[in-house]
Amino acid sequence: MDSITVLREKNILLGVTGGISAYKVCTLASHLTQAGAIVNVVMTEAATRFVAPLTYQALTGHPVYTDLFTTPGEGLPTHIAHVGLAHLADLLVIAPASANTLAKMASGVADNLLTTLALAARCPILAVPAMDVGMWSHPATQANAAILRERGVHFAGPARGRMASGLEGEGRMVEPDVILGHIRRVMGSAGALAGRRVVVTAGPTREMLDPVRFISNPSSGRQGFALAQAALDQGADVTLISGPTVLSTPVGAERVDVISAQEMCDTVLATTADADVLLMTAAVGDYYPAERATQKIKKSEAGLAINLIRTPDIVGAVASRRLTSGFPRVIVGFAAESERVVENARDKLLRKNLDLIVANDVTAPGAGFAAETNQVTIVDRRDGVTDLPLMSKAEVSEVIIQHVVALLPELDSSTGI
Ligand code: C5P
């Protein structure tokens, strides 16, 4: 797990209550720590029956708190554990959150260290319920959750699925990666893109020749999905328009799935009419077959000639509409090149009327399609060229978002906002 800027050096207080999914929260504690957060774990007495405090201590590198009357370990700034931990925290995550703990929180009961902290904390709280189907659907629990929501407590889940009891239904804790996504969302909510609408396209497009064959490219969607996450980390409202990929949607993004270039074009034009930013990361196919057979084309020894037609230039269409509408404020294109990378990219930037272009040499080792890493050069309209070293696609995304953030106020003021 890479370091995550929005979590780096942040104090996350992780409250664990008594439920079998406490074992999955060990993974969350580990991921948060690897991401660079300082994780202090507080367990209820029941939680310690499922997972030993030592497990969390080993994963986080910090002492685990279980007792309201214990004096804090070294390093805590104040003399009383509940005040010290609560004041230190940037976020209190309660996972799993049992029906019992939710009920206590809703009525302000403070009879153990965790519920006391929940009352003392002034930071945001994220509750991650996990319980039996009947307990979650019970009117008492539903009313408690509604009270907490109304007071500003964030909720992640619960999900539907198979429970430890063997029953199916709603009450299952959401997976650690999803909890992490919710944590990023809460921590980034006041970021530099708060209140901004960002549209990101990702993945390949696919043009069907017949019901079973298509023309496409090897784009995995990773760079676009990482960009959507980086924009979410800065508090943006993100629409992620994706071609066919196997990636899961970052928490908080509104995803629209498309297949063909024309579908992507229609969706991008519709969603960017009043957006602040378009990040056109998708590897849009340049051609589609003139005819699409309704039945599978029969093989023949004579081979097969396919007549191809150009797909619409999506980013070009958005940029020309902007000349009259002013939206989106910032348009970022991507250039996959195999030679004269910066020259070709600059040419594309000017020709398509973009604000930034992110160029990569798809022939470079570790860069481009499907790779986990990327090596890009960011070119702007003032001939600024930022050459980045080989980085993870998540890190590349953070730098691109910084460039976008730097451009926004300038463009806002130029259009009278
Ligand atoms: O000209 P080229 O295809 O290399 O331009 C790449 C950039 O243009 C990318 O941002 C890509 O998403 C976008 N594009 C587009 N419509 C197309 C083809 C590419 O918007 N039909």
CSV table of C-alpha atoms and ligand atoms in Angstrom, one decimal:
chain,number,residue,atom,x,y,z
A,1,MET,CA,0.0,0.0,0.0
A,2,ASP,CA,1.4,3.4,-1.1
A,3,SER,CA,1.5,6.4,1.2
A,4,ILE,CA,-1.7,8.5,0.8
A,5,THR,CA,-1.3,12.2,1.1
A,6,VAL,CA,-4.7,12.9,2.5
A,7,LEU,CA,-3.9,10.5,5.4
A,8,ARG,CA,-0.3,11.2,5.9
A,9,GLU,CA,0.5,12.2,9.6
A,10,LYS,CA,-3.2,12.3,10.3
A,11,ASN,CA,-4.4,11.0,13.7
A,12,ILE,CA,-7.0,8.3,13.2
A,13,LEU,CA,-8.7,7.0,16.3
A,14,LEU,CA,-10.0,3.5,15.4
A,15,GLY,CA,-12.7,2.3,17.8
A,16,VAL,CA,-13.3,-1.4,17.6
A,17,THR,CA,-16.5,-2.9,19.1
A,18,GLY,CA,-17.5,-6.6,19.7
A,19,GLY,CA,-18.3,-8.2,16.4
A,20,ILE,CA,-16.7,-11.0,14.3
A,21,SER,CA,-15.8,-8.5,11.6
A,22,ALA,CA,-13.2,-7.0,14.1
A,23,TYR,CA,-10.8,-9.4,12.3
A,24,LYS,CA,-11.3,-7.5,9.0
A,25,VAL,CA,-10.6,-4.3,10.8
A,26,CYS,CA,-7.0,-5.5,11.4
A,27,THR,CA,-6.5,-5.2,7.6
A,28,LEU,CA,-7.9,-1.6,7.8
A,29,ALA,CA,-5.6,-0.8,10.7
A,30,SER,CA,-2.7,-2.1,8.7
A,31,HIS,CA,-3.6,-0.2,5.5
A,32,LEU,CA,-4.1,3.1,7.4
A,33,THR,CA,-0.7,2.7,9.0
A,34,GLN,CA,1.0,1.9,5.7
A,35,ALA,CA,-0.8,4.9,4.1
A,36,GLY,CA,1.1,7.1,6.7
A,37,ALA,CA,-1.7,7.7,9.3
A,38,ILE,CA,-1.0,7.6,13.0
A,39,VAL,CA,-3.5,5.0,14.2
A,40,ASN,CA,-4.6,4.7,17.8
A,41,VAL,CA,-6.9,1.8,18.5
A,42,VAL,CA,-9.5,1.7,21.3
A,43,MET,CA,-11.3,-1.5,21.9
A,44,THR,CA,-14.4,-2.3,23.9
A,45,GLU,CA,-14.3,-5.2,26.3
A,46,ALA,CA,-16.4,-7.4,23.9
A,47,ALA,CA,-14.0,-6.5,21.0
A,48,THR,CA,-11.0,-8.0,22.9
A,49,ARG,CA,-12.9,-11.4,22.9
A,50,PHE,CA,-12.6,-11.5,19.1
A,51,VAL,CA,-9.2,-10.1,18.4
A,52,ALA,CA,-6.3,-9.6,20.9
A,53,PRO,CA,-5.2,-6.0,21.5
A,54,LEU,CA,-1.7,-7.1,20.7
A,55,THR,CA,-2.7,-7.7,17.1
A,56,TYR,CA,-3.7,-4.1,16.7
A,57,GLN,CA,-0.7,-2.9,18.6
A,58,ALA,CA,1.6,-4.9,16.3
A,59,LEU,CA,-0.1,-3.6,13.2
A,60,THR,CA,-0.2,0.1,14.2
A,61,GLY,CA,3.0,0.3,16.3
A,62,HIS,CA,1.0,2.1,19.1
A,63,PRO,CA,-0.5,0.9,22.4
A,64,VAL,CA,-4.1,-0.2,22.3
A,65,TYR,CA,-6.5,1.3,24.8
A,66,THR,CA,-9.2,-0.8,26.4
A,67,ASP,CA,-9.9,0.8,29.7
A,68,LEU,CA,-11.4,4.1,30.7
A,69,PHE,CA,-9.3,4.2,33.9
A,70,THR,CA,-5.9,3.4,32.4
A,71,THR,CA,-3.4,6.2,32.3
A,72,PRO,CA,-2.1,6.8,28.8
A,73,GLY,CA,1.1,5.4,27.4
A,74,GLU,CA,4.1,7.4,26.5
A,75,GLY,CA,3.7,10.0,23.8
A,76,LEU,CA,0.2,11.1,24.6
A,77,PRO,CA,-0.1,14.8,25.2
A,78,THR,CA,-2.5,14.9,28.1
A,79,HIS,CA,-3.0,13.2,31.4
A,80,ILE,CA,-6.4,11.7,30.8
A,81,ALA,CA,-6.8,9.1,28.1
A,82,HIS,CA,-10.2,10.0,26.8
A,83,VAL,CA,-9.5,13.7,26.6
A,84,GLY,CA,-6.1,13.2,25.1
A,85,LEU,CA,-7.1,10.7,22.5
A,86,ALA,CA,-10.3,12.7,21.5
A,87,HIS,CA,-8.4,16.0,21.2
A,88,LEU,CA,-5.6,14.5,19.2
A,89,ALA,CA,-7.9,12.8,16.7
A,90,ASP,CA,-8.5,14.1,13.1
A,91,LEU,CA,-11.1,11.4,12.7
A,92,LEU,CA,-12.8,8.8,14.9
A,93,VAL,CA,-13.7,5.6,12.9
A,94,ILE,CA,-15.8,3.0,14.7
A,95,ALA,CA,-15.5,-0.3,12.9
A,96,PRO,CA,-17.2,-2.6,13.4
A,97,ALA,CA,-19.9,-0.4,15.1
A,98,SER,CA,-22.2,-2.7,17.0
A,99,ALA,CA,-25.9,-2.0,17.6
A,100,ASN,CA,-25.1,-1.6,21.3
A,101,THR,CA,-22.4,1.1,20.7
A,102,LEU,CA,-24.6,2.9,18.1
A,103,ALA,CA,-27.4,2.9,20.7
A,104,LYS,CA,-25.1,4.3,23.4
A,105,MET,CA,-23.8,7.0,21.1
A,106,ALA,CA,-27.3,8.0,20.1
A,107,SER,CA,-28.3,8.5,23.7
A,108,GLY,CA,-25.0,10.0,24.9
A,109,VAL,CA,-24.1,7.1,27.2
A,110,ALA,CA,-20.4,7.2,28.1
A,111,ASP,CA,-19.8,4.0,30.0
A,112,ASN,CA,-16.5,2.8,28.4
A,113,LEU,CA,-13.5,4.4,26.9
A,114,LEU,CA,-14.8,4.2,23.3
A,115,THR,CA,-18.3,5.7,24.0
A,116,THR,CA,-16.6,8.4,26.2
A,117,LEU,CA,-14.3,9.3,23.4
A,118,ALA,CA,-17.3,9.4,21.0
A,119,LEU,CA,-18.8,12.0,23.3
A,120,ALA,CA,-15.6,14.0,23.9
A,121,ALA,CA,-14.5,14.0,20.2
A,122,ARG,CA,-14.9,17.2,18.2
A,123,CYS,CA,-13.5,15.6,15.0
A,124,PRO,CA,-15.7,13.9,12.4
A,125,ILE,CA,-16.9,10.5,13.2
A,126,LEU,CA,-17.4,7.6,10.7
A,127,ALA,CA,-19.5,4.7,11.9
A,128,VAL,CA,-19.2,1.3,10.1
A,129,PRO,CA,-22.1,-0.8,11.3
A,130,ALA,CA,-21.8,-4.6,11.3
A,131,MET,CA,-24.5,-6.7,12.9
A,132,ASP,CA,-27.0,-9.4,12.3
A,133,VAL,CA,-29.8,-8.7,9.8
A,134,GLY,CA,-32.5,-8.5,12.5
A,135,MET,CA,-30.5,-6.2,14.7
A,136,TRP,CA,-29.8,-3.7,11.9
A,137,SER,CA,-33.3,-3.6,10.6
A,138,HIS,CA,-34.8,-3.3,14.1
A,139,PRO,CA,-36.6,0.0,14.5
A,140,ALA,CA,-34.5,0.9,17.5
A,141,THR,CA,-31.2,0.6,15.6
A,142,GLN,CA,-32.7,2.4,12.6
A,143,ALA,CA,-33.8,5.2,14.8
A,144,ASN,CA,-30.4,5.4,16.5
A,145,ALA,CA,-28.6,5.5,13.1
A,146,ALA,CA,-31.0,8.3,11.9
A,147,ILE,CA,-30.3,10.3,15.1
A,148,LEU,CA,-26.5,9.9,14.6
A,149,ARG,CA,-26.7,10.8,10.9
A,150,GLU,CA,-28.7,13.9,11.7
A,151,ARG,CA,-25.9,14.9,14.1
A,152,GLY,CA,-23.4,14.6,11.3
A,153,VAL,CA,-22.0,11.2,12.0
A,154,HIS,CA,-20.9,9.7,8.6
A,155,PHE,CA,-21.9,6.1,7.9
A,156,ALA,CA,-20.2,3.5,5.7
A,157,GLY,CA,-22.6,0.6,4.9
A,158,PRO,CA,-23.7,-1.8,6.1
A,159,ALA,CA,-23.7,-3.9,2.9
A,160,ARG,CA,-26.0,-6.8,1.9
A,161,GLY,CA,-24.6,-10.2,1.8
A,162,ARG,CA,-23.9,-13.4,3.7
A,163,MET,CA,-23.5,-12.9,7.5
A,164,ALA,CA,-21.3,-15.0,9.8
A,165,SER,CA,-24.6,-16.6,11.1
A,166,GLY,CA,-25.3,-17.9,7.6
A,167,LEU,CA,-28.2,-15.5,7.1
A,168,GLU,CA,-28.3,-13.3,4.0
A,169,GLY,CA,-29.3,-9.6,4.2
A,170,GLU,CA,-28.3,-6.1,5.2
A,171,GLY,CA,-25.9,-5.8,8.1
A,172,ARG,CA,-22.6,-7.0,6.8
A,173,MET,CA,-19.6,-4.7,7.4
A,174,VAL,CA,-18.3,-3.1,4.2
A,175,GLU,CA,-14.9,-4.3,3.1
A,176,PRO,CA,-11.7,-2.6,4.5
A,177,ASP,CA,-10.9,-1.0,1.1
A,178,VAL,CA,-14.4,0.6,1.0
A,179,ILE,CA,-14.0,1.8,4.6
A,180,LEU,CA,-10.6,3.3,3.5
A,181,GLY,CA,-12.4,5.1,0.7
A,182,HIS,CA,-15.0,6.6,3.1
A,183,ILE,CA,-12.1,7.7,5.4
A,184,ARG,CA,-10.4,9.4,2.4
A,185,ARG,CA,-13.7,11.1,1.5
A,186,VAL,CA,-14.2,12.5,5.0
A,187,MET,CA,-10.6,13.6,5.4
A,188,GLY,CA,-10.6,15.3,2.0
A,189,SER,CA,-13.9,17.0,2.2
A,190,ALA,CA,-12.4,20.5,2.8
A,191,GLY,CA,-9.7,20.0,0.1
A,192,ALA,CA,-8.8,22.4,-2.7
A,193,LEU,CA,-11.5,21.0,-5.0
A,194,ALA,CA,-14.4,21.1,-2.5
A,195,GLY,CA,-17.5,22.2,-4.3
A,196,ARG,CA,-15.9,21.6,-7.7
A,197,ARG,CA,-17.4,19.3,-10.3
A,198,VAL,CA,-14.8,17.1,-11.9
A,199,VAL,CA,-15.4,14.7,-14.8
A,200,VAL,CA,-12.8,12.0,-15.4
A,201,THR,CA,-12.9,9.5,-18.3
A,202,ALA,CA,-11.0,6.2,-18.0
A,203,GLY,CA,-10.3,3.0,-19.7
A,204,PRO,CA,-10.6,1.9,-23.3
A,205,THR,CA,-13.6,2.2,-25.6
A,206,ARG,CA,-14.9,-0.8,-27.5
A,207,GLU,CA,-16.3,-0.9,-31.0
A,208,MET,CA,-18.3,-4.0,-31.8
A,209,LEU,CA,-17.8,-5.7,-35.3
A,210,ASP,CA,-20.5,-8.3,-34.6
A,211,PRO,CA,-22.1,-9.6,-31.4
A,212,VAL,CA,-18.9,-11.4,-30.3
A,213,ARG,CA,-15.9,-9.4,-31.7
A,214,PHE,CA,-14.7,-5.9,-31.1
A,215,ILE,CA,-11.9,-3.4,-31.8
A,216,SER,CA,-10.3,-2.0,-28.6
A,217,ASN,CA,-7.0,-1.3,-26.9
A,218,PRO,CA,-5.1,-2.5,-23.8
A,219,SER,CA,-6.0,0.5,-21.5
A,220,SER,CA,-6.7,-0.8,-18.0
A,221,GLY,CA,-8.3,2.4,-16.7
A,222,ARG,CA,-5.8,2.5,-13.8
A,223,GLN,CA,-4.6,6.1,-14.5
A,224,GLY,CA,-8.1,7.5,-14.8
A,225,PHE,CA,-9.4,5.7,-11.7
A,226,ALA,CA,-6.3,6.9,-9.8
A,227,LEU,CA,-7.1,10.5,-11.0
A,228,ALA,CA,-10.7,10.2,-9.9
A,229,GLN,CA,-9.5,9.1,-6.4
A,230,ALA,CA,-7.0,12.0,-6.3
A,231,ALA,CA,-9.8,14.5,-7.1
A,232,LEU,CA,-12.0,12.9,-4.4
A,233,ASP,CA,-9.2,13.3,-1.9
A,234,GLN,CA,-9.3,17.0,-2.6
A,235,GLY,CA,-13.1,17.1,-1.9
A,236,ALA,CA,-14.3,17.2,-5.6
A,237,ASP,CA,-17.7,15.9,-6.8
A,238,VAL,CA,-16.5,13.3,-9.2
A,239,THR,CA,-18.2,11.8,-12.2
A,240,LEU,CA,-16.2,8.8,-13.5
A,241,ILE,CA,-17.0,7.8,-17.1
A,242,SER,CA,-15.5,4.5,-17.7
A,243,GLY,CA,-15.1,2.2,-20.6
A,244,PRO,CA,-14.9,-1.6,-19.9
A,245,THR,CA,-12.5,-2.2,-17.0
A,246,VAL,CA,-12.4,-4.6,-14.0
A,247,LEU,CA,-11.6,-1.8,-11.5
A,248,SER,CA,-13.8,-0.9,-8.6
A,249,THR,CA,-15.3,2.5,-8.3
A,250,PRO,CA,-13.5,4.8,-5.9
A,251,VAL,CA,-15.9,5.6,-2.9
A,252,GLY,CA,-17.8,8.8,-3.6
A,253,ALA,CA,-17.4,8.8,-7.4
A,254,GLU,CA,-20.5,8.7,-9.5
A,255,ARG,CA,-19.7,6.1,-12.2
A,256,VAL,CA,-21.2,6.0,-15.6
A,257,ASP,CA,-20.2,2.9,-17.7
A,258,VAL,CA,-20.0,3.3,-21.5
A,259,ILE,CA,-18.8,1.0,-24.3
A,260,SER,CA,-18.3,2.9,-27.5
A,261,ALA,CA,-16.5,6.2,-28.4
A,262,GLN,CA,-19.9,7.7,-29.4
A,263,GLU,CA,-21.4,6.7,-26.1
A,264,MET,CA,-18.5,8.2,-24.2
A,265,CYS,CA,-18.8,11.4,-26.3
A,266,ASP,CA,-22.5,11.8,-25.5
A,267,THR,CA,-21.9,11.2,-21.8
A,268,VAL,CA,-18.9,13.5,-21.6
A,269,LEU,CA,-20.8,16.3,-23.4
A,270,ALA,CA,-23.8,15.9,-21.1
A,271,THR,CA,-21.8,15.8,-17.8
A,272,THR,CA,-19.3,18.6,-18.6
A,273,ALA,CA,-21.9,21.3,-19.6
A,274,ASP,CA,-21.5,22.9,-16.2
A,275,ALA,CA,-18.4,21.1,-14.8
A,276,ASP,CA,-15.3,22.8,-13.5
A,277,VAL,CA,-12.8,20.2,-14.8
A,278,LEU,CA,-12.6,17.5,-17.5
A,279,LEU,CA,-9.7,15.0,-17.2
A,280,MET,CA,-9.8,13.1,-20.5
A,281,THR,CA,-7.8,10.1,-19.5
A,282,ALA,CA,-9.6,7.5,-21.5
A,283,ALA,CA,-7.9,5.8,-24.4
A,284,VAL,CA,-10.7,6.5,-26.9
A,285,GLY,CA,-10.6,4.4,-30.0
A,286,ASP,CA,-10.0,6.4,-33.2
A,287,TYR,CA,-12.1,4.2,-35.5
A,288,TYR,CA,-15.3,2.3,-35.5
A,289,PRO,CA,-16.5,-0.2,-38.2
A,290,ALA,CA,-18.7,1.3,-40.9
A,291,GLU,CA,-21.1,-1.7,-40.4
A,292,ARG,CA,-21.9,-3.7,-37.4
A,293,ALA,CA,-23.2,-7.2,-38.2
A,294,THR,CA,-26.2,-8.3,-36.2
A,295,GLN,CA,-25.1,-11.9,-36.4
A,296,LYS,CA,-21.7,-13.4,-35.9
A,297,ILE,CA,-19.6,-12.9,-39.1
A,298,LYS,CA,-18.8,-16.3,-40.6
A,299,LYS,CA,-15.1,-17.1,-41.0
A,300,SER,CA,-14.0,-17.5,-44.6
A,301,GLU,CA,-10.6,-18.4,-46.2
A,302,ALA,CA,-10.8,-15.1,-48.2
A,303,GLY,CA,-10.1,-13.0,-45.1
A,304,LEU,CA,-12.2,-10.1,-44.0
A,305,ALA,CA,-11.9,-6.5,-45.0
A,306,ILE,CA,-13.3,-4.0,-42.5
A,307,ASN,CA,-14.1,-0.4,-43.5
A,308,LEU,CA,-13.3,1.9,-40.6
A,309,ILE,CA,-14.7,5.4,-39.9
A,310,ARG,CA,-13.2,8.1,-37.5
A,311,THR,CA,-14.8,8.4,-34.1
A,312,PRO,CA,-15.7,11.9,-32.8
A,313,ASP,CA,-12.9,13.9,-31.2
A,314,ILE,CA,-14.5,14.1,-27.8
A,315,VAL,CA,-12.0,16.5,-26.1
A,316,GLY,CA,-12.1,18.7,-29.2
A,317,ALA,CA,-15.9,18.9,-29.1
A,318,VAL,CA,-15.8,19.9,-25.4
A,319,ALA,CA,-13.1,22.5,-26.0
A,320,SER,CA,-15.0,24.1,-28.9
A,321,ARG,CA,-18.3,24.2,-26.9
A,322,ARG,CA,-16.3,25.9,-24.1
A,323,LEU,CA,-15.5,28.8,-26.5
A,324,THR,CA,-19.1,30.0,-26.0
A,325,SER,CA,-20.2,28.4,-22.7
A,326,GLY,CA,-17.1,28.9,-20.7
A,327,PHE,CA,-17.4,25.3,-19.2
A,328,PRO,CA,-15.5,23.3,-18.2
A,329,ARG,CA,-13.0,25.7,-16.8
A,330,VAL,CA,-10.1,23.3,-17.1
A,331,ILE,CA,-9.6,20.7,-19.8
A,332,VAL,CA,-6.8,18.2,-19.5
A,333,GLY,CA,-5.9,15.8,-22.3
A,334,PHE,CA,-3.6,12.9,-22.4
A,335,ALA,CA,-1.2,12.1,-25.2
A,336,ALA,CA,0.1,8.5,-25.6
A,337,GLU,CA,3.1,9.0,-27.9
A,338,SER,CA,5.9,6.7,-29.0
A,339,GLU,CA,8.2,9.4,-30.4
A,340,ARG,CA,8.9,13.2,-30.1
A,341,VAL,CA,6.7,13.1,-27.0
A,342,VAL,CA,6.8,16.7,-25.8
A,343,GLU,CA,6.6,18.2,-29.4
A,344,ASN,CA,3.6,16.1,-30.3
A,345,ALA,CA,1.9,16.8,-27.0
A,346,ARG,CA,2.4,20.5,-27.3
A,347,ASP,CA,1.0,20.4,-30.8
A,348,LYS,CA,-2.1,18.5,-29.6
A,349,LEU,CA,-2.6,21.0,-26.6
A,350,LEU,CA,-2.8,23.9,-29.0
A,351,ARG,CA,-4.7,22.2,-31.8
A,352,LYS,CA,-7.4,20.9,-29.4
A,353,ASN,CA,-7.4,24.1,-27.2
A,354,LEU,CA,-6.6,22.3,-23.9
A,355,ASP,CA,-5.2,23.8,-20.7
A,356,LEU,CA,-2.9,20.9,-19.8
A,357,ILE,CA,-1.7,17.9,-21.6
A,358,VAL,CA,-0.2,14.9,-19.9
A,359,ALA,CA,2.2,13.1,-22.3
A,360,ASN,CA,3.7,9.7,-21.9
A,361,ASP,CA,6.0,7.6,-24.0
A,362,VAL,CA,4.1,4.4,-24.2
A,363,THR,CA,7.2,2.6,-25.3
A,364,ALA,CA,9.1,3.5,-22.0
A,365,PRO,CA,9.5,0.6,-19.5
A,366,GLY,CA,7.0,0.8,-16.6
A,367,ALA,CA,4.9,3.5,-18.3
A,368,GLY,CA,1.6,3.6,-20.2
A,369,PHE,CA,-1.2,1.1,-20.7
A,370,ALA,CA,-1.9,-1.5,-18.0
A,371,ALA,CA,1.3,-0.7,-15.9
A,372,GLU,CA,1.0,0.1,-12.2
A,373,THR,CA,3.4,3.0,-12.8
A,374,ASN,CA,3.7,5.8,-15.2
A,375,GLN,CA,6.3,8.3,-16.4
A,376,VAL,CA,4.7,11.5,-17.7
A,377,THR,CA,5.5,15.0,-18.8
A,378,ILE,CA,2.9,17.7,-18.1
A,379,VAL,CA,2.8,20.5,-20.6
A,380,ASP,CA,0.8,23.7,-20.1
A,381,ARG,CA,-0.2,26.6,-22.4
A,382,ARG,CA,2.6,28.8,-21.2
A,383,ASP,CA,5.2,26.4,-22.5
A,384,GLY,CA,5.7,25.1,-18.9
A,385,VAL,CA,7.0,21.5,-19.0
A,386,THR,CA,7.1,19.3,-15.9
A,387,ASP,CA,9.0,16.1,-16.4
A,388,LEU,CA,8.1,13.6,-13.7
A,389,PRO,CA,10.1,10.5,-12.8
A,390,LEU,CA,8.7,7.0,-12.9
A,391,MET,CA,5.9,7.1,-10.2
A,392,SER,CA,2.9,5.1,-9.2
A,393,LYS,CA,-0.2,6.1,-11.1
A,394,ALA,CA,-1.6,7.4,-7.7
A,395,GLU,CA,1.4,9.7,-7.3
A,396,VAL,CA,1.2,10.9,-10.9
A,397,SER,CA,-2.5,11.7,-10.3
A,398,GLU,CA,-1.7,13.8,-7.2
A,399,VAL,CA,0.7,16.0,-9.2
A,400,ILE,CA,-1.8,16.4,-12.1
A,401,ILE,CA,-4.5,17.5,-9.6
A,402,GLN,CA,-2.1,20.0,-8.1
A,403,HIS,CA,-1.6,21.5,-11.6
A,404,VAL,CA,-5.4,21.7,-12.1
A,405,VAL,CA,-5.9,23.3,-8.7
A,406,ALA,CA,-3.3,25.9,-9.6
A,407,LEU,CA,-5.2,26.8,-12.8
A,408,LEU,CA,-8.7,27.0,-11.4
A,409,PRO,CA,-8.7,30.4,-9.7
A,410,GLU,CA,-7.0,32.0,-12.7
A,411,LEU,CA,-9.6,30.7,-15.1
A,412,ASP,CA,-12.5,31.5,-12.7
A,413,SER,CA,-11.4,35.1,-12.6
A,414,SER,CA,-10.9,35.3,-16.3
A,415,THR,CA,-14.6,34.4,-16.9
A,416,GLY,CA,-15.9,36.7,-14.2
A,417,ILE,CA,-16.7,34.2,-11.4
B,1,C5P,O1,-5.0,12.7,-30.7
B,1,C5P,P1,-5.0,11.7,-29.6
B,1,C5P,O2,-5.9,10.5,-29.7
B,1,C5P,O3,-3.6,11.2,-29.3
B,1,C5P,O4,-5.5,12.5,-28.3
B,1,C5P,C1,-5.5,12.0,-27.1
B,1,C5P,C2,-6.4,12.7,-26.2
B,1,C5P,O5,-7.6,13.0,-26.8
B,1,C5P,C3,-6.8,12.0,-24.9
B,1,C5P,O6,-7.0,12.9,-23.9
B,1,C5P,C4,-8.0,11.2,-25.4
B,1,C5P,O7,-8.8,10.9,-24.2
B,1,C5P,C5,-8.7,12.3,-26.2
B,1,C5P,N1,-9.5,11.7,-27.4
B,1,C5P,C6,-10.7,12.1,-27.5
B,1,C5P,N2,-11.5,11.6,-28.6
B,1,C5P,C7,-11.0,10.8,-29.4
B,1,C5P,C8,-9.7,10.3,-29.3
B,1,C5P,C9,-8.9,10.8,-28.2
B,1,C5P,O8,-11.2,13.0,-26.8
B,1,C5P,N3,-11.7,10.3,-30.4
